[in-house]
Tab-separated table of C-alpha atoms in Angstrom:
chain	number	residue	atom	x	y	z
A	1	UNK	CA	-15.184	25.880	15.224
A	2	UNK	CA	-18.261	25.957	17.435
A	3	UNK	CA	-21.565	23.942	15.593
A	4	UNK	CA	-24.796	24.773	16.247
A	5	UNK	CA	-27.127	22.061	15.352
A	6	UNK	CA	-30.877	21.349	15.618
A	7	UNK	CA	-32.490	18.211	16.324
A	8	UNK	CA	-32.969	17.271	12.694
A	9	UNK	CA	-31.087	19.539	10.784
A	10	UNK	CA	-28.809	20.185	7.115
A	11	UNK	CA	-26.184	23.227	8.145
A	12	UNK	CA	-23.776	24.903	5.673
A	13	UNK	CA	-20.848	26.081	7.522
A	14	UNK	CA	-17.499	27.906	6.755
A	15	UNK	CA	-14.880	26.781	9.062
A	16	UNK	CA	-11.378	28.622	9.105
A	17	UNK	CA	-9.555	27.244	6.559
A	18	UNK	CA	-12.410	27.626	4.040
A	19	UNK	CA	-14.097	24.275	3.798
A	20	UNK	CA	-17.792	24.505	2.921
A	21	UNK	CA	-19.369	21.947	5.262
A	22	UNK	CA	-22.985	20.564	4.399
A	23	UNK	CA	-23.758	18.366	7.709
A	24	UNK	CA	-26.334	16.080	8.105
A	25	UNK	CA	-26.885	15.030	11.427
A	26	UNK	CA	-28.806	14.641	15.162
A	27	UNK	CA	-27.405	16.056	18.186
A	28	UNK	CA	-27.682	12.694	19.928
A	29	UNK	CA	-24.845	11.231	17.284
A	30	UNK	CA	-21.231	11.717	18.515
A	31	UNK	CA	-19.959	11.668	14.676
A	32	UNK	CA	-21.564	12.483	11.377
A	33	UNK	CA	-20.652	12.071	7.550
A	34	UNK	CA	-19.661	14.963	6.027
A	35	UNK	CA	-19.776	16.058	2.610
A	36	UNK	CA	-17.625	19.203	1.950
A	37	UNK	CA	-15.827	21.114	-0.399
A	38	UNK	CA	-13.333	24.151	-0.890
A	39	UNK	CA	-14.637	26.622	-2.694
A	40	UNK	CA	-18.042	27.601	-4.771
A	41	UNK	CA	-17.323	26.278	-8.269
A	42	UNK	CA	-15.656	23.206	-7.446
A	43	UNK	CA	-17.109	19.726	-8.506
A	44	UNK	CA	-15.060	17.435	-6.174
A	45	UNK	CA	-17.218	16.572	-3.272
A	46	UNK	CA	-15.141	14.353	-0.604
A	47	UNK	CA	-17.115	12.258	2.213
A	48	UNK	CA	-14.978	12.725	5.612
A	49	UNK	CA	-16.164	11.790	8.777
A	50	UNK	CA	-15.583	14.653	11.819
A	51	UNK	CA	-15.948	14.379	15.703
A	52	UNK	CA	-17.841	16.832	17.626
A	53	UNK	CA	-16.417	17.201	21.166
A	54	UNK	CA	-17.636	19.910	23.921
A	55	UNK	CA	-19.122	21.388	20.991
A	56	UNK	CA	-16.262	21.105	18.594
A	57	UNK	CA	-15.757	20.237	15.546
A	58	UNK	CA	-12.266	18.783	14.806
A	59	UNK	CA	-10.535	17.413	11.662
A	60	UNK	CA	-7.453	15.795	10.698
A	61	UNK	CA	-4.469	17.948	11.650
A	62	UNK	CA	-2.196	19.017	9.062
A	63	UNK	CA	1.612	19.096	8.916
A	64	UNK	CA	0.826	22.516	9.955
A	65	UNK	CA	-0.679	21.419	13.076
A	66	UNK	CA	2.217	19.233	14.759
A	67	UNK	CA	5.622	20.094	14.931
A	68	UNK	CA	9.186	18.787	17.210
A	69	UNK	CA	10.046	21.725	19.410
A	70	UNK	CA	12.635	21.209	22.140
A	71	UNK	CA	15.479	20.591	19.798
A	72	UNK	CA	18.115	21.768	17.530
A	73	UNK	CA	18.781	17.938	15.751
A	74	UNK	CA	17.008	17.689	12.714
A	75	UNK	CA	13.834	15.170	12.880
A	76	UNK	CA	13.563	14.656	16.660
A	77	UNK	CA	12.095	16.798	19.563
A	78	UNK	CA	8.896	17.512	21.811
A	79	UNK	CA	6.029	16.600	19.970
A	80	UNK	CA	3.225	19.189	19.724
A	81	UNK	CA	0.036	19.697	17.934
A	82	UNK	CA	-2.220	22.786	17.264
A	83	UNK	CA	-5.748	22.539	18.274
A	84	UNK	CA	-8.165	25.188	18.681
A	85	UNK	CA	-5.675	28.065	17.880
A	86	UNK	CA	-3.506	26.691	20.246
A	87	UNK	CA	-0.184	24.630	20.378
A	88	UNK	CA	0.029	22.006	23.171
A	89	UNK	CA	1.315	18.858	23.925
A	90	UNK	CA	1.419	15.205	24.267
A	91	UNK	CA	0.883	12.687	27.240
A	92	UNK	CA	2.967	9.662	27.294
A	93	UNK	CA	0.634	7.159	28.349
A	94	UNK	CA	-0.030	4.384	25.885
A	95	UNK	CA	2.954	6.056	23.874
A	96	UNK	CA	5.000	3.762	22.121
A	97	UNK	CA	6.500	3.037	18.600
A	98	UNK	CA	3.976	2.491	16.430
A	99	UNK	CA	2.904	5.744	18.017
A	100	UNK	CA	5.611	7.702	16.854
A	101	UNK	CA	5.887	6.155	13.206
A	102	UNK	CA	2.604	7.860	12.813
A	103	UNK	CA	3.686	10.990	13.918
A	104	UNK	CA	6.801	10.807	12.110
A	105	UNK	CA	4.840	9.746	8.947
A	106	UNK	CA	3.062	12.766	8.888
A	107	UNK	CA	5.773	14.872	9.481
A	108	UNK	CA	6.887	13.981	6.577
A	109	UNK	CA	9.475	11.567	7.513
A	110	UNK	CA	8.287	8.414	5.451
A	111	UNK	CA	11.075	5.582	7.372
A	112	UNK	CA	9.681	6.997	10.522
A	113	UNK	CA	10.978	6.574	13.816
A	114	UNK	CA	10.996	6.076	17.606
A	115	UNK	CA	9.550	7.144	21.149
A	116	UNK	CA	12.833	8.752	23.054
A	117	UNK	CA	10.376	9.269	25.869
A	118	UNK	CA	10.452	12.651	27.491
A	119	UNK	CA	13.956	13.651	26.417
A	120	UNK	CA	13.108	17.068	25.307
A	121	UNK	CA	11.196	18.149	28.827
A	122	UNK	CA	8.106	19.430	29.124
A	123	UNK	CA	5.908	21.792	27.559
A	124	UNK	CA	3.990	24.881	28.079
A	125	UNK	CA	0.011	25.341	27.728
A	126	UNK	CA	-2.521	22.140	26.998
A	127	UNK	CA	-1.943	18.942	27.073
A	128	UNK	CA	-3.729	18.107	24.059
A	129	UNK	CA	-3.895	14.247	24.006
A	130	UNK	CA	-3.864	11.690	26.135
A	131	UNK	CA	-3.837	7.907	25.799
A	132	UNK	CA	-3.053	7.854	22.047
A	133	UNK	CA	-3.362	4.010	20.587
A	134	UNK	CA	-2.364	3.660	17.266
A	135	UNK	CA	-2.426	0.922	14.699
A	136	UNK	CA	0.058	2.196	12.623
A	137	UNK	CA	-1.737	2.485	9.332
A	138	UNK	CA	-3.268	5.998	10.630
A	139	UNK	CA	-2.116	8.996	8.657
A	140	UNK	CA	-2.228	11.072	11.772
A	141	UNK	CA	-1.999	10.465	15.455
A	142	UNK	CA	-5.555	12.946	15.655
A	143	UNK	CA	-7.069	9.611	13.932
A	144	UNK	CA	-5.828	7.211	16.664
A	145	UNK	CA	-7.651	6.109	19.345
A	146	UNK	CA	-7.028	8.606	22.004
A	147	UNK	CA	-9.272	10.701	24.770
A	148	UNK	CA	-11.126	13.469	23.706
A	149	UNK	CA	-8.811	16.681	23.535
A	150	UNK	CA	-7.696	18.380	25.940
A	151	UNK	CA	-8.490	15.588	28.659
A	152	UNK	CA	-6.025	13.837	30.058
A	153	UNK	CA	-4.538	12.506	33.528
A	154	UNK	CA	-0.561	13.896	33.301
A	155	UNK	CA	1.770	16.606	33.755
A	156	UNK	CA	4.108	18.454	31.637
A	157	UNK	CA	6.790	16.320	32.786
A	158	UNK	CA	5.257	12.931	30.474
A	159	UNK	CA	5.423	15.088	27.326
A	160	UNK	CA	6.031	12.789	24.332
A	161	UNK	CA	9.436	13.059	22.774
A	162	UNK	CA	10.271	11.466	19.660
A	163	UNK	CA	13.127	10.610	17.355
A	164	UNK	CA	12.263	10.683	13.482
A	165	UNK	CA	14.605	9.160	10.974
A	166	UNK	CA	16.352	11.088	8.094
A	167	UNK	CA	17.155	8.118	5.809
A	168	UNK	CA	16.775	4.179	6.161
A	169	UNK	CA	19.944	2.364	6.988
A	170	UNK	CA	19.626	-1.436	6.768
A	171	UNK	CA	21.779	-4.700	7.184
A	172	UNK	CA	20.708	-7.994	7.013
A	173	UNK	CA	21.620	-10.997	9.014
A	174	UNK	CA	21.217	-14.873	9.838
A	175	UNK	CA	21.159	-15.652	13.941
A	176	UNK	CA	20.705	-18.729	16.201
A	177	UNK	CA	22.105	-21.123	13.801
A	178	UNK	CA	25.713	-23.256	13.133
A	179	UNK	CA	24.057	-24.523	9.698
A	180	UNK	CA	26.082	-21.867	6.807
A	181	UNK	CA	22.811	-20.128	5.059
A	182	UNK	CA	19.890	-20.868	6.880
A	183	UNK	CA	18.893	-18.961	10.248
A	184	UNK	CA	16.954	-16.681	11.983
A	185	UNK	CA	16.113	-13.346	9.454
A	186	UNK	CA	17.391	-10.188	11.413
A	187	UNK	CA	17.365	-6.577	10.237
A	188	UNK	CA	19.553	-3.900	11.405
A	189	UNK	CA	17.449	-0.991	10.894
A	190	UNK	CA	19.029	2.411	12.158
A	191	UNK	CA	21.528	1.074	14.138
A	192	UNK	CA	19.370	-1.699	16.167
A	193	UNK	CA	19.227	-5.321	15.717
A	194	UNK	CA	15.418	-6.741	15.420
A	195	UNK	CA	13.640	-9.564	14.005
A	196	UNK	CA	10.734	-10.296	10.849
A	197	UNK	CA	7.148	-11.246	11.563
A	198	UNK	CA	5.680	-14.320	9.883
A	199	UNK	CA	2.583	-13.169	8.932
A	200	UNK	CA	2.059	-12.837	5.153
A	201	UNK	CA	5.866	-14.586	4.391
A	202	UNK	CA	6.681	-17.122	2.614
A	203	UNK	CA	8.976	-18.170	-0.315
A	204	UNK	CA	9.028	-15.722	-2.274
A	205	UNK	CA	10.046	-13.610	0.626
A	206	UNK	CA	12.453	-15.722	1.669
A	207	UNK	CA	14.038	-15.500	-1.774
A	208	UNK	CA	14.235	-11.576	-1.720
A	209	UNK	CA	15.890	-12.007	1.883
A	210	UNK	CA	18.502	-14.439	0.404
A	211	UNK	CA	19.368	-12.378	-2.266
A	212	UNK	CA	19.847	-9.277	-0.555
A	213	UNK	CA	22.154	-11.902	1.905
A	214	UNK	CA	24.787	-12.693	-1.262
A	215	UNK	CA	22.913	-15.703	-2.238
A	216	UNK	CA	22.398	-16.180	-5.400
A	217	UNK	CA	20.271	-19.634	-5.936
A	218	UNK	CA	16.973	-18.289	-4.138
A	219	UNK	CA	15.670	-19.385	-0.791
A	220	UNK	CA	12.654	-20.763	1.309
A	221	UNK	CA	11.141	-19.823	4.269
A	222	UNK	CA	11.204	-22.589	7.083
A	223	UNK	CA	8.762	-20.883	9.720
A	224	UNK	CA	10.361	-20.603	12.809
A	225	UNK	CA	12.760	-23.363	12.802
A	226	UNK	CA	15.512	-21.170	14.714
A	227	UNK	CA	13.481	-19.823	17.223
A	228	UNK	CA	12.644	-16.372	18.874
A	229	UNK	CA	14.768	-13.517	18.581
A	230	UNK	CA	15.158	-10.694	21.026
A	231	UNK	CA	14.682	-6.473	20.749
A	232	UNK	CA	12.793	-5.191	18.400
A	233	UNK	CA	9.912	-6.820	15.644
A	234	UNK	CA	11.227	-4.701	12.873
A	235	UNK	CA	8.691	-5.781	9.987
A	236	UNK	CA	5.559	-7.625	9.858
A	237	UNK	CA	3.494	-8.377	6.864
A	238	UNK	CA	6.114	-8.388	4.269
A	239	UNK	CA	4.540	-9.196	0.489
A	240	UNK	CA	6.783	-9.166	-2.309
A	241	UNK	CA	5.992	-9.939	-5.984
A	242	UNK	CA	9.596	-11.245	-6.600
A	243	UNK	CA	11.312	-8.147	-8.665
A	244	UNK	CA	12.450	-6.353	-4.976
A	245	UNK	CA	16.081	-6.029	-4.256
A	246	UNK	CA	15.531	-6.012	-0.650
A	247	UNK	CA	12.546	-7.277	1.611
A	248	UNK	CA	12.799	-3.341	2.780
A	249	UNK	CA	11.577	-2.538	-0.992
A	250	UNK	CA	8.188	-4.961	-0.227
A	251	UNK	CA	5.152	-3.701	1.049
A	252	UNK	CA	4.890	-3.959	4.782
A	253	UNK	CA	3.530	-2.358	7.623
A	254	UNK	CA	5.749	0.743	9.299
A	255	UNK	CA	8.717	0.029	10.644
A	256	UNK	CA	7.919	-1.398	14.237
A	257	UNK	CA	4.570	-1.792	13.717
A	258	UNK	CA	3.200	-5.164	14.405
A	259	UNK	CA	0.749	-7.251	16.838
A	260	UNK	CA	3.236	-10.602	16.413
A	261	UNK	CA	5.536	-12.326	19.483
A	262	UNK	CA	8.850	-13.341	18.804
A	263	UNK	CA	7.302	-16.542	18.747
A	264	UNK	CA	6.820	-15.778	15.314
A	265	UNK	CA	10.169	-14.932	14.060
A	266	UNK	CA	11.187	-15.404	10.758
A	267	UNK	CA	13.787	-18.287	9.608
A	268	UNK	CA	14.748	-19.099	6.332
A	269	UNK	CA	17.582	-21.139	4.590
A	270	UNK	CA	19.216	-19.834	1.329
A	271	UNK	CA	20.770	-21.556	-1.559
């Protein structure tokens, strides 16, 4: 939706999708706050922060704005996103897992997923974005870091393909050690072996791991006694309050998401 705005001005727009828009703002600013609300009667004001680019005014995107295309599996495909009336794609630069969790997440796929790279070929029409860098606590991939849309440096042959994952499968294992109940925490998640970050555990973690491992006596965490694993950092900030079943049931960060090494790989020894 185009925005015309003065110098020092209070505008009450209708975009599209009938959101009543009261902006306060300067045309210098590249962002402004927001307050809007659907409909005439309704008390609920919300405070949401939009982007004006070439004269745009963007928003989150909805699961109505992305969808896989490409594919006939269920949860994978071309990702695409609808912007400006129009679908287009994704580049592949920057893309990455944490990346794709997002996109997965709001899908609606909540153990999210993987980058398959550009399995599902190219696309047709805009390359929407470009450089995406997520954290992997956005609810969208539009509220990553990424170029402005439509800007970008690729072709339709680095469209983003990714893999999202129907249900959770998980194993747990010990690695690296000779010693019977202590090693190296490893999690099989969807068929591939990967490792626990130790930021955030400690013993009460390391029980939850040990009883989901058969052991029955409780556990504690001996940092990174058995050294660095290989392949994937599967979880990172695990915090559990000691009633969980699995370290999968704590809260965490997405699957994949993390800023750890293997340096910091999870051992523990169980009782």
């Amino acid at each position: 939706m185009a925005v015309s705005l003065s110098t020092t001005s209070m505008d009450l727009v209708m975009d599209r999708f009938g959101w009543t828009v009261l902006i306060a703002t300067e045309m210098k600013r590249a962002s402004v706050t927001a307050r809007i609300s659907r409909g005439v009667n309704t008390t609920a004001v919300i405070t949401k922060t939009f982007q004006f680019v070439a004269g745009q005014m963007t928003r989150n995107l909805s699961m109505k704005d992305r969808r896989l295309a490409g594919s006939t599996t269920t949860g994978e495909g071309r990702l695409e996103v609808f912007y400006n009336d129009t679908w287009g794609t994704v580049c592949d630069d920057n893309f990455d897992y944490a990346e794709a969790n997002v996109a997965c997440h709001s899908l609606g796929y909540p153990y999210g997923g993987e980058f398959i790279f550009n399995q599902y070929g190219p696309g047709v029409g805009p390359i929407w974005l470009d450089d995406v860098n997520c954290t992997g606590a956005e609810q969208s991939i539009a509220d990553c870091d990424h170029r402005p849309w439509g800007e970008h440096n690729c072709v339709h042959g680095k469209d983003v393909s990714i893999r999202c994952w129907i249900v959770a499968q998980i194993v747990y294992r010990l690695a690296g050690s000779s010693v019977n109940g202590e090693g190296r925490l490893e999690v099989k998640y969807n068929d591939t072996w990967g490792t626990v970050c130790d930021n955030s555990f400690s013993n009460v973690e390391a029980r939850i791991a040990c009883g989901s491992l058969g052991y029955s006596n409780g556990g504690e965490f001996i940092t990174n006694k058995y050294g660095p694993g290989e392949g994937r950092i599967w979880l990172n900030d695990v915090k559990c309050n000691g009633t969980e079943k699995s370290i999968a049931d704590c809260t965490h960060l997405p699957w994949g998401s993390h800023t750890c090494a293997h340096n910091e790989d999870v051992s523990i020894r169980c009782h």
